[in-house]
Structure formats: structure tokens, C-alpha cells
Tab-separated table of C-alpha atoms and ligand atoms in Angstrom:
chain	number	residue	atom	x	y	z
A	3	UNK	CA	-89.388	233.401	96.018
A	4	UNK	CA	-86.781	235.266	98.424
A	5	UNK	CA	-83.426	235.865	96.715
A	6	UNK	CA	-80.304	233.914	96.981
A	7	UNK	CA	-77.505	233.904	99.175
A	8	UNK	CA	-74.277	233.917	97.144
A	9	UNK	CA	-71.307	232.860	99.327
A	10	UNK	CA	-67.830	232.783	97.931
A	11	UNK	CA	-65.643	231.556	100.956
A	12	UNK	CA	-66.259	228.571	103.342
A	13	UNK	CA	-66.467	230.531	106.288
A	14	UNK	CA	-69.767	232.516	104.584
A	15	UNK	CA	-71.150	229.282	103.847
A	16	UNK	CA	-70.205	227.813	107.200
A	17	UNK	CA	-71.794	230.623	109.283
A	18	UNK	CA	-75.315	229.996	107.519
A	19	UNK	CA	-75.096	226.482	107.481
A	20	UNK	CA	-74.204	226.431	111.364
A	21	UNK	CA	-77.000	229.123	112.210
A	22	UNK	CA	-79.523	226.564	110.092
A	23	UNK	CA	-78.391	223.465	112.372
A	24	UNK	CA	-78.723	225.295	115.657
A	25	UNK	CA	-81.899	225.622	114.724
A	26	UNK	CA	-82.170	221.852	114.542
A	27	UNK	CA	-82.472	222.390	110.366
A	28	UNK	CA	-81.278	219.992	107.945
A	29	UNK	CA	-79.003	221.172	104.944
A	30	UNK	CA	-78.931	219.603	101.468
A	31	UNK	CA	-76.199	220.427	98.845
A	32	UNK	CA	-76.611	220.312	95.381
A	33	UNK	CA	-72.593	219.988	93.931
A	34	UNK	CA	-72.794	221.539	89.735
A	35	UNK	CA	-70.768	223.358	87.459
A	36	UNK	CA	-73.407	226.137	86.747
A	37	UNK	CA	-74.794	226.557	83.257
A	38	UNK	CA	-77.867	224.559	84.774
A	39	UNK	CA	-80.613	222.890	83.039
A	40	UNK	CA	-84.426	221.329	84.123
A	41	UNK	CA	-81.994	218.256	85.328
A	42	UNK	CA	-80.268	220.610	87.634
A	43	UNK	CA	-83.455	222.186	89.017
A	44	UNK	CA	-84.667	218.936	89.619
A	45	UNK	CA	-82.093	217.801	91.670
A	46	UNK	CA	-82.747	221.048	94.019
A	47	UNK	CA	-86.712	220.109	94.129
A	48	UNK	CA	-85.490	217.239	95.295
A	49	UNK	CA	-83.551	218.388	97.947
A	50	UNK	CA	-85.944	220.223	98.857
A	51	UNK	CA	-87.891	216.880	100.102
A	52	UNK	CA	-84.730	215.969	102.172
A	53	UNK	CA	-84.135	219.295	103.859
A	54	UNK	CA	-85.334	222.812	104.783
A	55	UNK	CA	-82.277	224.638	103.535
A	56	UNK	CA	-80.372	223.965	100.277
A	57	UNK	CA	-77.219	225.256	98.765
A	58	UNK	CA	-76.063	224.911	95.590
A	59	UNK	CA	-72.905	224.891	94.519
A	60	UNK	CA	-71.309	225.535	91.371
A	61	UNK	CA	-67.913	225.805	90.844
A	62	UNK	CA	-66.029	224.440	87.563
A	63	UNK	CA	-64.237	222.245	88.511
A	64	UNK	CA	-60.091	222.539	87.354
A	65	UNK	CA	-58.647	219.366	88.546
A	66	UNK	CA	-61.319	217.092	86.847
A	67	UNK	CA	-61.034	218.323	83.450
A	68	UNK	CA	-57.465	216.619	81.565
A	69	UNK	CA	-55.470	219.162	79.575
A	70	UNK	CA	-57.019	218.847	76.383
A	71	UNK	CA	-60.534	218.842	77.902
A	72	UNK	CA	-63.123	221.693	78.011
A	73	UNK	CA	-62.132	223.383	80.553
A	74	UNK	CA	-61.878	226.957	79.297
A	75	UNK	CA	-64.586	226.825	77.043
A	76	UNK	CA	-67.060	224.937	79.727
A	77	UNK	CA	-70.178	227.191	79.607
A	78	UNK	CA	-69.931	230.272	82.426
A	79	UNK	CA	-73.842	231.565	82.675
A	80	UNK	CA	-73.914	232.742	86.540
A	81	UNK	CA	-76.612	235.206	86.075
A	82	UNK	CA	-79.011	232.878	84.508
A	83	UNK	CA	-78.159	230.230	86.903
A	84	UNK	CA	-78.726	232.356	89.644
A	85	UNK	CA	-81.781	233.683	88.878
A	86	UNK	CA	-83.115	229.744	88.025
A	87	UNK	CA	-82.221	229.136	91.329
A	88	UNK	CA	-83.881	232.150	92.934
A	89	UNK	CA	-87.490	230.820	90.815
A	90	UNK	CA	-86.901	226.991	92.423
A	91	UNK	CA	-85.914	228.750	95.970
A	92	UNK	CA	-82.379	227.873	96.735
A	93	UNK	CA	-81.165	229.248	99.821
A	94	UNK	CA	-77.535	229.667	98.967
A	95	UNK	CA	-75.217	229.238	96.139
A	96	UNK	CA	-72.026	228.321	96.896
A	97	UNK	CA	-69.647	230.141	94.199
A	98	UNK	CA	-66.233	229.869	95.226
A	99	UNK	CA	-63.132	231.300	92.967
A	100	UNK	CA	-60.694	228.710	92.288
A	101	UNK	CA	-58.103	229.980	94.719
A	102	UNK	CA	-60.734	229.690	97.615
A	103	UNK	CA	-60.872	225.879	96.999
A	104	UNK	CA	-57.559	225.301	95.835
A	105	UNK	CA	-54.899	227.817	97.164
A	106	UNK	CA	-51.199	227.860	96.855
A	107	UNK	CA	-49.881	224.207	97.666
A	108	UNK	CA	-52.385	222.713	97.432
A	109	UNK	CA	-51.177	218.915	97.473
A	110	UNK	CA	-53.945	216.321	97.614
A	111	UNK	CA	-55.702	213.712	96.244
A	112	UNK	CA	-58.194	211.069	96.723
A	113	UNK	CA	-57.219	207.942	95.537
A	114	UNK	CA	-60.548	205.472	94.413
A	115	UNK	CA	-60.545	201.821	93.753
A	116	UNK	CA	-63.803	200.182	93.468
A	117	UNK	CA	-66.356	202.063	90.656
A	118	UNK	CA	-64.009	204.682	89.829
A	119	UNK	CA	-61.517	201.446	88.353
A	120	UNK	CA	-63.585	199.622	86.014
A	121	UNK	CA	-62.681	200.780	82.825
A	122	UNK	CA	-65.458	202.721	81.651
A	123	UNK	CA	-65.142	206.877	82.045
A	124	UNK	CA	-62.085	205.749	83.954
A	125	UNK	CA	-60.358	204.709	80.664
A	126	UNK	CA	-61.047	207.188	78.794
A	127	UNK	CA	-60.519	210.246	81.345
A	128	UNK	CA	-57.806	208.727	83.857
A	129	UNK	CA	-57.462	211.683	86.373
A	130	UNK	CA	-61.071	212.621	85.823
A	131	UNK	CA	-62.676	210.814	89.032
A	132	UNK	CA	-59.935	211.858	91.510
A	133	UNK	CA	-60.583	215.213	90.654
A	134	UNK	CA	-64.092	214.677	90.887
A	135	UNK	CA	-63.370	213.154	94.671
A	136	UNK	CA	-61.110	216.020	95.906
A	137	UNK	CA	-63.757	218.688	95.281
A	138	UNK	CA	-66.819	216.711	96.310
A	139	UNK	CA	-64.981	215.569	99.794
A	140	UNK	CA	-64.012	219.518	100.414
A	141	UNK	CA	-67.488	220.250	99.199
A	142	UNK	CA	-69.132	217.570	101.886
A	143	UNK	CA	-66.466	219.153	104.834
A	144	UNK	CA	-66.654	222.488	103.812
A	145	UNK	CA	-70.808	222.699	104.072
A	146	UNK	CA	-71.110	220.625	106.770
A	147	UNK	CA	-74.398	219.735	104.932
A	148	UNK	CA	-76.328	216.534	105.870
A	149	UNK	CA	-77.229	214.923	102.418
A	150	UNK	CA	-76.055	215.720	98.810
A	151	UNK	CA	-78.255	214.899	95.438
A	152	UNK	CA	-76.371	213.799	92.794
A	153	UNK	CA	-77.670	213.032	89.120
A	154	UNK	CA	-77.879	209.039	87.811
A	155	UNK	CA	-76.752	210.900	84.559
A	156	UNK	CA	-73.466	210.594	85.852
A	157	UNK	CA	-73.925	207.239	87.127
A	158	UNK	CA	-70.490	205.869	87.750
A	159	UNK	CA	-70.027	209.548	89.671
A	160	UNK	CA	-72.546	208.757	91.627
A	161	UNK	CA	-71.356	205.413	92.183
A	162	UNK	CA	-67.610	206.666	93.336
A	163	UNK	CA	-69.171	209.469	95.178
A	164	UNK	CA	-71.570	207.688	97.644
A	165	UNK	CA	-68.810	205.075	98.128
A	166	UNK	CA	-66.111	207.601	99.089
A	167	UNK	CA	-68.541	209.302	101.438
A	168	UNK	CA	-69.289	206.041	103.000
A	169	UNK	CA	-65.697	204.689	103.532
A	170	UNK	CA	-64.750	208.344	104.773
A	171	UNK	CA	-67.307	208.568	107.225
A	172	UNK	CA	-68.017	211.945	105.613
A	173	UNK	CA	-71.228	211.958	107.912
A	174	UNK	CA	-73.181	212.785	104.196
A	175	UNK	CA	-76.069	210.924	103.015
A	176	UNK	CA	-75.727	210.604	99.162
A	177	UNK	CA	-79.631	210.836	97.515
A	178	UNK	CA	-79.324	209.650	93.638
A	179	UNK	CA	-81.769	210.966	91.265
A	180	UNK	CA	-83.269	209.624	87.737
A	181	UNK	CA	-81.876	211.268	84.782
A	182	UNK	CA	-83.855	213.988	82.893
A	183	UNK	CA	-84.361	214.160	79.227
A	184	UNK	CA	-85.652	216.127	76.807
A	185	UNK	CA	-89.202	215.250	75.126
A	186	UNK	CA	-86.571	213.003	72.283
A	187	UNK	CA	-84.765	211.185	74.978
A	188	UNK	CA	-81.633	213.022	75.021
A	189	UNK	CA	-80.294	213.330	78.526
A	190	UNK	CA	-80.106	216.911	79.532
A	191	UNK	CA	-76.316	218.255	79.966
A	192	UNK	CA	-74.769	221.267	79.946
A	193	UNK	CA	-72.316	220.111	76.928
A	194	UNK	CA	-75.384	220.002	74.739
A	195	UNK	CA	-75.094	223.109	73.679
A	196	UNK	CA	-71.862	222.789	71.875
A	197	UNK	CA	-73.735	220.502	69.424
A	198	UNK	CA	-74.781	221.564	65.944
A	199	UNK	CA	-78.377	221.175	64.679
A	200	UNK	CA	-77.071	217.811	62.763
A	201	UNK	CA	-75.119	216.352	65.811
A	202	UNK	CA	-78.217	217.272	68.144
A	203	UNK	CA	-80.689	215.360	65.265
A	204	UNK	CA	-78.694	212.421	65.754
A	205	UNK	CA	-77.828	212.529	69.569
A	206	UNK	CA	-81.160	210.869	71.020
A	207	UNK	CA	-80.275	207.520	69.180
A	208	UNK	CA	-78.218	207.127	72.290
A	209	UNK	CA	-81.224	206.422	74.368
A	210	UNK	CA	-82.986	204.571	71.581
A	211	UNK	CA	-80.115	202.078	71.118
A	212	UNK	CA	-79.998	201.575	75.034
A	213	UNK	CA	-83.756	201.119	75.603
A	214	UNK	CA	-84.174	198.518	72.448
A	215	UNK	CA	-80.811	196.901	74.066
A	216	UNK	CA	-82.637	196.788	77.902
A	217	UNK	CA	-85.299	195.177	76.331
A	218	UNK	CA	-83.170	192.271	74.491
A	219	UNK	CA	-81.645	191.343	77.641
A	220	UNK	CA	-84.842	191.160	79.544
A	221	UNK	CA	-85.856	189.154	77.367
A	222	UNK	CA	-83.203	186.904	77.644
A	223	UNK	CA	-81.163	187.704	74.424
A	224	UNK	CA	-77.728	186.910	73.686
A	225	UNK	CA	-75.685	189.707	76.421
A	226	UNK	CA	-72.441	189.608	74.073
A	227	UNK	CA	-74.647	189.380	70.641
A	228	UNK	CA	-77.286	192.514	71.665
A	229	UNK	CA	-74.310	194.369	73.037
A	230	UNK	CA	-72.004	193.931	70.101
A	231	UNK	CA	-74.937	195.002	67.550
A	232	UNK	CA	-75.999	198.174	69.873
A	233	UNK	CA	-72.131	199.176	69.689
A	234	UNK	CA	-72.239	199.008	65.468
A	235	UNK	CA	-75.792	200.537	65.270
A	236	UNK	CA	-74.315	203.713	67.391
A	237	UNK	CA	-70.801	203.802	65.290
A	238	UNK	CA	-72.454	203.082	61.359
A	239	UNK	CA	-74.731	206.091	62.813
A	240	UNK	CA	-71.765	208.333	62.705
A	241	UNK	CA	-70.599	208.620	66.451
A	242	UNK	CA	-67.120	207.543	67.479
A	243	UNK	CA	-68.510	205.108	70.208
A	244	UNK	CA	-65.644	205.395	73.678
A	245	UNK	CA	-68.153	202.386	75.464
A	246	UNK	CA	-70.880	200.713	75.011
A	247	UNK	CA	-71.626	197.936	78.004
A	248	UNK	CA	-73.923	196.256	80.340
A	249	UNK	CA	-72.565	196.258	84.130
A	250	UNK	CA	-73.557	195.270	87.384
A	251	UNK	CA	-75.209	198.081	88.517
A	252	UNK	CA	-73.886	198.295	91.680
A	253	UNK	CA	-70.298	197.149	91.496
A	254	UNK	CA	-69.827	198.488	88.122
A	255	UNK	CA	-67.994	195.051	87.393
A	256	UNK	CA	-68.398	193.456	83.746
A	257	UNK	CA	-71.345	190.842	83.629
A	258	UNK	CA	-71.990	187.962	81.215
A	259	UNK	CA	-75.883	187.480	81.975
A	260	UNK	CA	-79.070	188.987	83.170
A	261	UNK	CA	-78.336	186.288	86.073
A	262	UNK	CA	-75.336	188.599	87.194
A	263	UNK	CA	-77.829	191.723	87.599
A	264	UNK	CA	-79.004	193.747	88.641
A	265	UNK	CA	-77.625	195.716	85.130
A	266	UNK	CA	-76.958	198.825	84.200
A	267	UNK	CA	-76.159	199.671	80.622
A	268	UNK	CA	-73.590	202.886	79.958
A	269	UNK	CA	-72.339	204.307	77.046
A	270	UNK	CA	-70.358	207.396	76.208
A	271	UNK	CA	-69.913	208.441	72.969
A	272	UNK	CA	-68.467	211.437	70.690
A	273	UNK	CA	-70.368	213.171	68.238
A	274	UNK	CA	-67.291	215.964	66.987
A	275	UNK	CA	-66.238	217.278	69.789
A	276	UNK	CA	-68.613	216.587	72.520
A	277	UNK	CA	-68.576	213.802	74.314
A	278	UNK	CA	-72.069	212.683	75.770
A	279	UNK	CA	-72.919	209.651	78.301
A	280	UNK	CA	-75.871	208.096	79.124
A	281	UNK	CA	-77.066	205.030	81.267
A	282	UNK	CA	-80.165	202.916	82.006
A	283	UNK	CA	-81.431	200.183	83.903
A	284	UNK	CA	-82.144	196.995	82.383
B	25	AMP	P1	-72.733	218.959	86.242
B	25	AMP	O1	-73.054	220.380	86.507
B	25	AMP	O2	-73.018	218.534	84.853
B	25	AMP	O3	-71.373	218.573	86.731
B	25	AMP	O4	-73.745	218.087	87.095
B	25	AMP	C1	-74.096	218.428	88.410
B	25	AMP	C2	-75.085	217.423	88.927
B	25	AMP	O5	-76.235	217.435	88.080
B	25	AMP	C3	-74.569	215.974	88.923
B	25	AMP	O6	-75.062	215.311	90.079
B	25	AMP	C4	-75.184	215.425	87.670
B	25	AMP	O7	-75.348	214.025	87.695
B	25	AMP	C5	-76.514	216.120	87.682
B	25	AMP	N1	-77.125	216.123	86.353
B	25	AMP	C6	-76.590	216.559	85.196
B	25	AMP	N2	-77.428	216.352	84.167
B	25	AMP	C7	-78.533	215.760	84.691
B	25	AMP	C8	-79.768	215.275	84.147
B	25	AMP	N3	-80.039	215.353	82.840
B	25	AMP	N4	-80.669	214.724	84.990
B	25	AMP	C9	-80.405	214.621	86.319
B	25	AMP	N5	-79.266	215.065	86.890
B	25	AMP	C10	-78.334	215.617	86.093
């Protein structure tokens, strides 16, 4: 594959992306933090189907993280990233330093009703999904590009995300993708390599509990029974369990029955310090 563009301003990025769409091309962006994994690469395959040129971008993120989060210690790999991305054929990664996207005075936020109020990561990580917003809208503006792939791994991001670029008329189309594990269920993240061989042993019981709980409520179960006993299995297992729940999986809104579905179920949940999340459809 031909190497990789690395821009770090907008008006790098802008120049390509505007020389692509003269030539009638269409431009997909892939928004990450770096330290990428198979989950990452597939979201570029599948931009790929969407569009001829694809940028990634991966920038870590400051105003999403809350003071006591990982910020500092979030994993910095840019070599290894960038040559992944050379083997899947990105065009361009977008790899802006933190004063490019947020220089002095900076003064703005998106404010989100809808999925990013709820009370799921919401609750636990107040400021996270406005900070989430801000960079993803200045991503969207700054790239011009015409869709963005986001992971259902971080499903009530993707939920916020596509609703923002709709009621901003960001002129993006938001393309979701399924979440990719490992061969024991684990969803793939970049935080999974802060766990220790015990905490990784125990992390896939995360997707057990959720698939054996999907399956009780299609068939009918009790929602507030099967829910309750999924959230005890996952603490007496040794995690300290944020949420646990089933939601409408497109409003994000609590549900009482399979008859309020379509459902999603979502949990997040610490094992030590790292906090994982997961969802599936029921
Ligand atoms: P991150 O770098 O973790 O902020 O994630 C960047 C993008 O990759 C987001 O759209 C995530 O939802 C997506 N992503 C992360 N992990 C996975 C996974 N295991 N499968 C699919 N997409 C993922």
C-alpha cells in the first residue's frame, strides 16, 4: 500500500480533502484516539465501502477526559498506528497537537439533551459527552468529509454523535459499525491493555452476562427480574458494576418490556482501574 499522509493543521487536511472533491471524490473520516486495534481497522475497511479517500484521525482528546481520568496515561503508540494504517491504506491521518484544535481562548461547548441525558455514561462521566461533541463537530467542519464511521462499542457516542450531526446540519452522514471482539467476547478497546492477566481472565463475563440476559428477554422473562440478577452475577464476580440496563435502543430512554423495543442492553463496569463498556442488541 502507498504511505500515509500525516497532516497536523486543518488547512493541510483541507487542501487534500478539497483537491479529492474537485475531483468529484467522496471523503470518509474515521475520528480515534490512536493506540488502534482490529476494531479500529475495521472501521477504516469500512469506510473504505463509503468512499474513495479516508482520513483518520487521532487525536486524544483533552476536554472529554474529567480530571481524575486517564488522560495522561491514555496509550500514545503513533508509529504503530501509523504504520497499521499504511497496511489497511488510509489516505491521511489527521494528527493535530492540542493547540491546533484548541488554541488560546478557546470558549465553546456543545450542549446535548436527548442520548447524551439519560443517565447511563452520562452519570458517571458528566462533562464526558460535551467534550466528545466539541471535537467531533470541529472534526466534521474541519474535514469537510462526507460520512464518518463510528464504533457501536461506544453506543450511546454514537447515539449523541449522529444526532448532533443531524440537528446541526453538519452536512455528515454518520455510518455505525458492529463492535469487534476478541475470540472470548471481550470487546476490543484500547484501555485493555491496562488490565492484568487476572482482570483480563475475568473481563469477557461482560459479554456472557449480556448475551444470557438478551436471551431472557426474548424470551419473554421478567425485564426487572433478568436485569437485577445480570447486575449481581457481574458484581459477586468481582467488578464494581457503574450500569447494568436494558434501553430503547434508539432513544436511549429506560424501558419496562420487550414491547417498548427495540432494546439495547449497556453496561459499564470497573475491574481496578479500568473502566470497560459494552452493549448488545436484544
Ligand atoms: P477510541 O479511539 O476508542 O476513542 O474509538 C474510536 C472509534 O473506534 C469509535 O468510533 C469507537 O466506537 C470505535 N471502536 C472502538 N473500539 C471498537 C471495537 N471494538 N469495535 C468497533 N469499533 C470500535
Amino acid at each position: 500500500m502507498g504511505q500515509v499522509a500525516v497532516f497536523e493543521s486543518v488547512k493541510a487536511m483541507r487542501a487534500a480533502v478539497a483537491g479529492w472533491h474537485a475531483a468529484g471524490e467522496k471523503v470518509a473520516l474515521v475520528p480515534t484516539m490512536g493506540a488502534l486495534h482490529q476494531g479500529h481497522i475495521a472501521l477504516v475497511t469500512e469506510a473504505q465501502k463509503h468512499a474513495k479517500h479516508v482520513i483518520v484521525s487521532i487525536f486524544v482528546n483533552p476536554t472529554q477526559f474529567a480530571p481524575h481520568e486517564d488522560f495522561k496515561k491514555y496509550p500514545r503508540t503513533f508509529e504503530g498506528d501509523r504504520a497499521q494504517l499504511e497496511a489497511v491504506g488510509a489516505d491521511a491521518i489527521f494528527f493535530p497537537p492540542v493547540e491546533e484544535m484548541y488554541p488560546p481562548g478557546f470558549a465553546t461547548r456543545i450542549l446535548l439533551l436527548g442520548p447524551a441525558a439519560v443517565g447511563l455514561d452520562d452519570r458517571f462521566r458528566p462533562t464526558h459527552f460535551e467534550g466528545v461533541a466539541t471535537v467531533c463537530c470541529k472534526l466534521f467542519t474541519q474535514s469537510r468529509a462526507d460520512l464518518a464511521v463510528f464504533g457501536e462499542k461506544d453506543y450511546q457516542q454514537l447515539k449523541v454523535v449522529t444526532r448532533m450531526a443531524a440537528d446541526l446540519d453538519l452536512g455528515i452522514e454518520i455510518v455505525p459499525l458492529a463492535t469487534f471482539r476478541e475470540p472470548d467476547g471481550l470487546a476490543m478497546s484500547s484501555r485493555n491493555r491496562y488490565l492484568s492477566p487476572e482482570e483480563r481472565a475475568l473481563a469477557p463475563l461482560l459479554h456472557r452476562v449480556m448475551q444470557a440476559l438478551a436471551a431472557r428477554l426474548r424470551n419473554r422473562d421478567d425485564l426487572f427480574r433478568a436485569v437485577g440478577e445480570a447486575q449481581s452475577e457481574i458484581i459477586t464476580a468481582g467488578f464494581e458494576l457503574d450500569y447494568l440496563e436494558a434501553r430503547h435502543a434508539e432513544t436511549l430512554a429506560p424501558v419496562t418490556s420487550l414491547a417498548d423495543g427495540p432494546i439495547r442492553i449497556l453496561v459499564a463496569a470497573r475491574l481496578g482501574a479500568t473502566r470497560l463498556i459494552d452493549n448488545i442488541a436484544v
